[in-house]
C-alpha cells in the first residue's frame, strides 16, 4: 500500500527552519550484520572425562573465563545451568537447545538420549564467574546462579536499536547505535536542546500503525530520540510525540523535556521525563507517556479545509541540577 509522505521542518537553538527530506511511514532498511558484541565463540567440546580433567588440572592457574567457556552451550552460546545434557561422546548442550535440535547432538549428530552431565553441573554450582559483559566494563563477579540473574539487568548490557519503523535486531553501546541510526536508518541528527518540527500529511483520516519519524538530538553530552507517529486508538487515529533517552533509566531521570503544539487559538503542552531506550518504543507508546493529539484537535490546529494535517511541534530539553543548599532541583537550561 502506498503511503503519504511526511514533511518535517526542524530548527534547533534559534536556527532558521531548514527543509528536511520527506519521510515515508515505513522505512524498510535491511540489516544483514550483527553488532560486534553479539559474537559466537567456537566450542571444542570433549568427552566428560576430558572436561573434568581440564577443570581439575587447570583450575589453579587458568582464568575463570576458560572454565566459563566450558559452560557455554554450543547452540545458543548462553551459559548452561542444570539440567546440562550430553551425548554418548560427551558433547554438552543446554536443556532448551536439546529440544531445538530434535534430540540430535549438534556436534557429532549422535542421538542425545537423556544423559545428564552431573560433573559439569556441580562445577557450575561451585564457580564464581565475571559478568559476561565484563568486556563492556562490568567489574562484578558472582556465584554462578546469581550471575545469571545479574546479567538480565546489568547496566553494561548492550542496548537494543531504538528505531521503531522496522523490526531491527541490532544491539550495541550508545556510540555504536548512534552511528547505526545515522548510517543505516538515515535518521536526522541535530545538535541542540530545542526543536521546531512541522509535520504535513494529506488525507489525515487514513492512518497506518507506523512511526512517522525519529529524530536524534545531541545535547548535554547525551543523545535523545524524538518520536512522532500516528496510530489507531479506538475508532480513530491519534498523533503522539515523545522523547526517549539513549541511556539507562537512572540517567534519564536527570533530564526533563517539554512539547507544545498549537494554532488557531488552541494549544497543548506536555512536560515530562524522557523514558530510557531500555523501555521499548511500543511500551512507551502504549503507556501514552507523551503528547497525544486527538484527530479533531489536530484538525483544529491544521485549519483550512481539514483535508490536510499540518502540525507544528516545538520543544526543549533541560537538565535537572541539584541545588545542595535548597535541596531541590532547578533547571539547567541549554545555552
CSV table of C-alpha atoms in Angstrom, one decimal:
chain,number,residue,atom,x,y,z
A,1,UNK,CA,0.0,0.0,0.0
A,2,UNK,CA,1.4,3.4,-1.0
A,3,UNK,CA,1.6,5.7,2.0
A,4,UNK,CA,1.7,9.5,2.2
A,5,UNK,CA,5.0,11.2,2.9
A,6,UNK,CA,5.6,13.5,5.8
A,7,UNK,CA,7.4,16.8,5.6
A,8,UNK,CA,9.3,17.8,8.6
A,9,UNK,CA,11.0,21.2,9.1
A,10,UNK,CA,13.3,21.4,12.0
A,11,UNK,CA,15.3,24.2,13.6
A,12,UNK,CA,17.5,23.9,16.7
A,13,UNK,CA,18.6,26.6,19.2
A,14,UNK,CA,17.2,29.6,17.4
A,15,UNK,CA,18.3,28.5,13.9
A,16,UNK,CA,16.0,29.2,10.9
A,17,UNK,CA,13.9,26.3,9.7
A,18,UNK,CA,15.6,24.1,7.2
A,19,UNK,CA,13.9,21.8,4.8
A,20,UNK,CA,14.4,18.1,5.8
A,21,UNK,CA,13.8,15.3,3.3
A,22,UNK,CA,10.4,13.6,3.1
A,23,UNK,CA,9.8,10.5,5.4
A,24,UNK,CA,7.6,7.6,4.4
A,25,UNK,CA,5.6,6.0,7.2
A,26,UNK,CA,7.5,2.8,6.7
A,27,UNK,CA,11.3,2.8,6.4
A,28,UNK,CA,12.5,-0.7,5.4
A,29,UNK,CA,16.2,-0.9,6.0
A,30,UNK,CA,17.5,-4.5,5.8
A,31,UNK,CA,20.2,-5.4,8.3
A,32,UNK,CA,22.5,-8.2,7.4
A,33,UNK,CA,25.0,-7.9,10.2
A,34,UNK,CA,25.1,-8.1,13.9
A,35,UNK,CA,27.0,-5.8,16.3
A,36,UNK,CA,30.4,-6.9,17.4
A,37,UNK,CA,29.1,-7.6,20.9
A,38,UNK,CA,26.9,-10.4,19.6
A,39,UNK,CA,29.6,-12.9,18.7
A,40,UNK,CA,29.7,-16.7,19.0
A,41,UNK,CA,32.8,-18.5,20.3
A,42,UNK,CA,34.0,-21.7,18.8
A,43,UNK,CA,33.4,-24.7,21.0
A,44,UNK,CA,35.7,-27.7,21.2
A,45,UNK,CA,33.6,-30.0,23.4
A,46,UNK,CA,35.4,-33.1,24.7
A,47,UNK,CA,34.0,-36.1,26.4
A,48,UNK,CA,33.1,-35.9,30.0
A,49,UNK,CA,36.4,-37.3,31.3
A,50,UNK,CA,38.4,-34.7,29.4
A,51,UNK,CA,36.2,-31.9,30.7
A,52,UNK,CA,36.8,-33.0,34.3
A,53,UNK,CA,40.5,-33.4,33.6
A,54,UNK,CA,40.7,-29.9,32.2
A,55,UNK,CA,38.9,-28.4,35.1
A,56,UNK,CA,40.7,-30.2,37.9
A,57,UNK,CA,44.2,-29.8,36.3
A,58,UNK,CA,43.8,-26.2,35.3
A,59,UNK,CA,41.6,-24.5,38.0
A,60,UNK,CA,44.5,-23.2,40.0
A,61,UNK,CA,46.2,-21.4,37.0
A,62,UNK,CA,43.5,-20.9,34.3
A,63,UNK,CA,41.4,-17.7,34.3
A,64,UNK,CA,37.7,-18.1,35.2
A,65,UNK,CA,36.8,-17.3,31.6
A,66,UNK,CA,38.4,-20.6,30.4
A,67,UNK,CA,36.0,-22.5,32.7
A,68,UNK,CA,33.2,-20.2,31.7
A,69,UNK,CA,33.7,-21.2,28.0
A,70,UNK,CA,33.1,-24.9,29.0
A,71,UNK,CA,29.7,-23.9,30.3
A,72,UNK,CA,28.6,-22.1,27.1
A,73,UNK,CA,26.0,-24.0,25.1
A,74,UNK,CA,27.4,-24.7,21.6
A,75,UNK,CA,24.0,-23.9,20.1
A,76,UNK,CA,22.7,-20.7,21.8
A,77,UNK,CA,26.1,-19.7,23.4
A,78,UNK,CA,24.3,-18.9,26.6
A,79,UNK,CA,25.6,-20.2,29.9
A,80,UNK,CA,24.3,-23.7,30.7
A,81,UNK,CA,22.7,-24.5,34.0
A,82,UNK,CA,21.2,-27.8,35.3
A,83,UNK,CA,20.0,-29.8,33.7
A,84,UNK,CA,23.0,-30.0,31.4
A,85,UNK,CA,22.7,-32.7,28.7
A,86,UNK,CA,25.4,-34.6,26.9
A,87,UNK,CA,25.5,-37.2,24.1
A,88,UNK,CA,27.3,-40.6,24.2
A,89,UNK,CA,30.5,-38.9,23.0
A,90,UNK,CA,30.5,-36.3,25.8
A,91,UNK,CA,29.3,-33.2,23.8
A,92,UNK,CA,27.2,-31.0,26.0
A,93,UNK,CA,24.3,-28.5,25.5
A,94,UNK,CA,21.6,-26.8,27.5
A,95,UNK,CA,18.1,-28.2,28.1
A,96,UNK,CA,16.4,-25.6,26.0
A,97,UNK,CA,18.5,-26.3,22.9
A,98,UNK,CA,18.1,-30.1,23.4
A,99,UNK,CA,14.5,-29.8,22.1
A,100,UNK,CA,15.5,-27.4,19.3
A,101,UNK,CA,18.0,-29.9,17.8
A,102,UNK,CA,15.4,-32.7,17.8
A,103,UNK,CA,17.4,-34.8,20.2
A,104,UNK,CA,20.4,-34.9,17.9
A,105,UNK,CA,23.9,-33.8,19.1
A,106,UNK,CA,24.8,-30.7,17.0
A,107,UNK,CA,28.5,-31.6,17.1
A,108,UNK,CA,28.5,-35.3,16.1
A,109,UNK,CA,24.9,-35.8,15.1
A,110,UNK,CA,24.5,-38.8,17.5
A,111,UNK,CA,21.3,-39.3,19.4
A,112,UNK,CA,21.3,-37.4,22.7
A,113,UNK,CA,19.1,-39.6,24.8
A,114,UNK,CA,18.6,-38.5,28.4
A,115,UNK,CA,22.2,-38.4,29.7
A,116,UNK,CA,23.0,-35.7,32.3
A,117,UNK,CA,26.5,-34.2,32.7
A,118,UNK,CA,26.4,-34.2,36.5
A,119,UNK,CA,30.1,-33.4,36.9
A,120,UNK,CA,29.8,-30.2,34.9
A,121,UNK,CA,26.6,-29.3,36.8
A,122,UNK,CA,28.5,-29.5,40.1
A,123,UNK,CA,31.3,-27.4,38.6
A,124,UNK,CA,28.8,-24.7,37.6
A,125,UNK,CA,27.4,-24.6,41.1
A,126,UNK,CA,30.8,-24.1,42.7
A,127,UNK,CA,32.2,-21.3,40.5
A,128,UNK,CA,32.5,-17.5,40.9
A,129,UNK,CA,32.5,-16.0,37.5
A,130,UNK,CA,32.7,-12.5,36.0
A,131,UNK,CA,29.6,-10.9,34.4
A,132,UNK,CA,29.5,-11.8,30.7
A,133,UNK,CA,29.6,-8.1,30.0
A,134,UNK,CA,33.0,-7.6,31.7
A,135,UNK,CA,34.5,-6.6,28.3
A,136,UNK,CA,32.0,-3.8,28.2
A,137,UNK,CA,33.0,-2.5,31.6
A,138,UNK,CA,31.1,-4.5,34.2
A,139,UNK,CA,33.5,-5.3,37.1
A,140,UNK,CA,31.2,-7.6,39.1
A,141,UNK,CA,31.9,-11.3,40.0
A,142,UNK,CA,29.1,-13.6,41.1
A,143,UNK,CA,28.3,-17.1,42.1
A,144,UNK,CA,27.1,-18.9,39.1
A,145,UNK,CA,23.4,-18.7,39.6
A,146,UNK,CA,23.5,-15.1,40.9
A,147,UNK,CA,25.5,-14.2,37.8
A,148,UNK,CA,22.6,-15.3,35.5
A,149,UNK,CA,20.1,-13.1,37.4
A,150,UNK,CA,22.5,-10.1,37.4
A,151,UNK,CA,23.2,-10.3,33.6
A,152,UNK,CA,19.5,-9.9,32.8
A,153,UNK,CA,19.6,-6.4,34.4
A,154,UNK,CA,23.2,-5.5,34.1
A,155,UNK,CA,23.7,-1.8,33.4
A,156,UNK,CA,26.5,-2.6,31.0
A,157,UNK,CA,24.5,-4.9,28.8
A,158,UNK,CA,24.0,-3.7,25.2
A,159,UNK,CA,21.0,-1.6,24.2
A,160,UNK,CA,18.5,-2.6,21.5
A,161,UNK,CA,18.2,-0.3,18.5
A,162,UNK,CA,15.6,2.4,19.3
A,163,UNK,CA,14.4,2.7,15.7
A,164,UNK,CA,10.7,1.9,15.6
A,165,UNK,CA,10.0,1.8,11.9
A,166,UNK,CA,11.1,-1.8,11.4
A,167,UNK,CA,11.9,-4.8,13.5
A,168,UNK,CA,15.6,-4.1,13.9
A,169,UNK,CA,17.6,-6.6,15.8
A,170,UNK,CA,20.9,-4.7,16.1
A,171,UNK,CA,22.3,-4.2,19.6
A,172,UNK,CA,25.3,-2.3,20.9
A,173,UNK,CA,26.5,0.5,23.1
A,174,UNK,CA,25.3,4.1,22.6
A,175,UNK,CA,28.1,5.4,20.3
A,176,UNK,CA,27.6,2.3,18.1
A,177,UNK,CA,23.8,2.8,18.0
A,178,UNK,CA,24.1,6.5,17.2
A,179,UNK,CA,26.3,5.7,14.2
A,180,UNK,CA,23.9,2.8,13.2
A,181,UNK,CA,20.8,5.2,13.3
A,182,UNK,CA,22.7,7.8,11.2
A,183,UNK,CA,24.2,5.4,8.6
A,184,UNK,CA,21.7,2.5,8.3
A,185,UNK,CA,18.4,4.1,9.2
A,186,UNK,CA,19.3,7.5,7.7
A,187,UNK,CA,17.8,9.2,10.8
A,188,UNK,CA,18.1,13.0,11.0
A,189,UNK,CA,20.7,14.1,13.6
A,190,UNK,CA,20.6,17.5,15.3
A,191,UNK,CA,22.7,19.3,17.9
A,192,UNK,CA,20.9,21.4,20.4
A,193,UNK,CA,18.3,21.3,23.1
A,194,UNK,CA,15.4,23.0,21.3
A,195,UNK,CA,13.5,21.9,18.3
A,196,UNK,CA,10.8,23.1,15.9
A,197,UNK,CA,9.2,20.5,13.7
A,198,UNK,CA,6.4,20.8,11.1
A,199,UNK,CA,4.5,17.6,10.1
A,200,UNK,CA,2.4,17.7,7.0
A,201,UNK,CA,0.2,14.8,5.7
A,202,UNK,CA,-2.6,14.7,3.2
A,203,UNK,CA,-5.8,12.8,4.0
A,204,UNK,CA,-5.4,12.7,7.8
A,205,UNK,CA,-8.4,10.4,8.1
A,206,UNK,CA,-6.3,7.5,6.9
A,207,UNK,CA,-3.6,6.3,9.3
A,208,UNK,CA,-1.2,3.4,9.4
A,209,UNK,CA,0.0,1.9,12.7
A,210,UNK,CA,3.6,3.0,12.0
A,211,UNK,CA,6.2,5.5,13.1
A,212,UNK,CA,6.2,8.7,11.1
A,213,UNK,CA,9.6,10.0,12.2
A,214,UNK,CA,12.5,9.6,14.5
A,215,UNK,CA,15.0,12.4,15.1
A,216,UNK,CA,18.1,12.2,17.3
A,217,UNK,CA,19.2,15.2,19.3
A,218,UNK,CA,22.6,15.7,20.9
A,219,UNK,CA,22.8,18.0,24.0
A,220,UNK,CA,24.4,17.9,27.4
A,221,UNK,CA,26.8,15.3,26.0
A,222,UNK,CA,23.9,12.8,25.7
A,223,UNK,CA,21.6,11.6,22.9
A,224,UNK,CA,17.8,11.7,22.8
A,225,UNK,CA,15.3,10.2,20.4
A,226,UNK,CA,12.2,12.2,19.5
A,227,UNK,CA,9.4,10.1,18.1
A,228,UNK,CA,6.4,11.4,16.3
A,229,UNK,CA,3.8,8.9,15.0
A,230,UNK,CA,0.2,8.1,14.2
A,231,UNK,CA,-1.7,5.1,15.4
A,232,UNK,CA,-5.2,3.9,15.7
A,233,UNK,CA,-6.8,4.4,19.2
A,234,UNK,CA,-10.4,3.3,19.4
A,235,UNK,CA,-12.4,4.4,16.4
A,236,UNK,CA,-10.0,7.0,15.1
A,237,UNK,CA,-6.3,7.9,14.7
A,238,UNK,CA,-4.3,9.9,17.3
A,239,UNK,CA,-0.9,11.6,16.9
A,240,UNK,CA,1.7,11.2,19.5
A,241,UNK,CA,5.1,12.7,20.2
A,242,UNK,CA,7.5,11.6,23.0
A,243,UNK,CA,11.2,11.6,23.9
A,244,UNK,CA,13.5,8.7,24.8
A,245,UNK,CA,16.9,8.9,26.4
A,246,UNK,CA,19.7,6.9,25.0
A,247,UNK,CA,21.0,5.5,28.3
A,248,UNK,CA,19.7,3.9,31.4
A,249,UNK,CA,16.7,4.9,33.4
A,250,UNK,CA,18.6,6.3,36.3
A,251,UNK,CA,20.4,8.7,34.0
A,252,UNK,CA,17.2,9.6,32.2
A,253,UNK,CA,15.7,10.9,35.4
A,254,UNK,CA,18.3,13.7,35.3
A,255,UNK,CA,16.5,15.3,32.4
A,256,UNK,CA,13.2,16.8,31.5
A,257,UNK,CA,11.5,17.9,28.3
A,258,UNK,CA,8.5,19.8,27.1
A,259,UNK,CA,6.5,19.6,23.9
A,260,UNK,CA,4.0,22.1,22.6
A,261,UNK,CA,1.6,22.1,19.6
A,262,UNK,CA,-0.9,24.7,18.7
A,263,UNK,CA,-2.5,27.0,16.2
A,264,UNK,CA,-5.8,28.9,15.6
A,265,UNK,CA,-6.1,30.0,19.3
A,266,UNK,CA,-5.5,26.5,20.7
A,267,UNK,CA,-2.5,24.9,22.4
A,268,UNK,CA,-1.5,21.6,24.0
A,269,UNK,CA,1.6,21.4,26.3
A,270,UNK,CA,3.3,18.3,27.6
A,271,UNK,CA,6.1,18.2,30.2
A,272,UNK,CA,7.7,15.1,31.5
A,273,UNK,CA,10.8,12.9,31.9
A,274,UNK,CA,12.2,11.1,28.9
A,275,UNK,CA,12.0,7.3,29.1
A,276,UNK,CA,15.1,5.2,28.7
A,277,UNK,CA,15.5,3.2,25.5
A,278,UNK,CA,15.6,0.2,27.8
A,279,UNK,CA,11.9,0.5,27.6
A,280,UNK,CA,10.8,-0.5,24.1
A,281,UNK,CA,9.2,2.0,21.7
A,282,UNK,CA,5.9,0.1,21.8
A,283,UNK,CA,5.9,0.0,25.6
A,284,UNK,CA,6.3,3.8,25.8
A,285,UNK,CA,3.7,4.4,23.1
A,286,UNK,CA,1.1,2.0,24.6
A,287,UNK,CA,1.5,3.7,28.0
A,288,UNK,CA,0.6,7.0,26.4
A,289,UNK,CA,3.6,8.7,28.2
A,290,UNK,CA,3.9,11.7,25.9
A,291,UNK,CA,2.0,14.4,24.0
A,292,UNK,CA,-1.2,12.9,22.5
A,293,UNK,CA,-3.2,14.8,20.0
A,294,UNK,CA,-6.7,13.6,19.1
A,295,UNK,CA,-7.7,13.8,15.4
A,296,UNK,CA,-10.3,16.5,15.9
A,297,UNK,CA,-7.9,18.7,17.8
A,298,UNK,CA,-5.2,18.0,15.2
A,299,UNK,CA,-7.6,19.2,12.5
A,300,UNK,CA,-8.3,22.4,14.5
A,301,UNK,CA,-4.6,23.0,14.7
A,302,UNK,CA,-4.3,22.4,10.9
A,303,UNK,CA,-7.0,24.9,10.0
A,304,UNK,CA,-8.1,25.3,6.4
A,305,UNK,CA,-10.5,22.8,4.8
A,306,UNK,CA,-9.4,19.9,7.1
A,307,UNK,CA,-8.2,17.9,4.2
A,308,UNK,CA,-4.5,18.2,5.2
A,309,UNK,CA,-2.8,17.7,8.5
A,310,UNK,CA,-0.4,20.4,9.5
A,311,UNK,CA,1.1,20.2,12.9
A,312,UNK,CA,3.9,22.3,14.3
A,313,UNK,CA,5.6,20.7,17.4
A,314,UNK,CA,8.1,22.7,19.4
A,315,UNK,CA,10.1,21.5,22.4
A,316,UNK,CA,13.1,21.7,24.5
A,317,UNK,CA,15.2,19.5,26.8
A,318,UNK,CA,16.8,20.6,30.0
A,319,UNK,CA,18.9,19.0,32.8
A,320,UNK,CA,17.7,19.0,36.4
A,321,UNK,CA,20.5,20.3,38.5
A,322,UNK,CA,20.6,19.5,42.2
A,323,UNK,CA,20.9,22.6,44.4
A,324,UNK,CA,22.8,21.5,47.5
A,325,UNK,CA,21.7,24.5,49.6
A,326,UNK,CA,18.0,24.4,48.9
A,327,UNK,CA,17.7,20.6,48.5
A,328,UNK,CA,15.5,21.0,45.4
A,329,UNK,CA,16.1,20.6,41.7
A,330,UNK,CA,16.5,23.6,39.5
A,331,UNK,CA,16.5,23.5,35.7
A,332,UNK,CA,19.9,23.9,34.0
A,333,UNK,CA,18.9,25.2,30.6
A,334,UNK,CA,21.0,24.6,27.5
A,335,UNK,CA,22.7,27.7,26.3
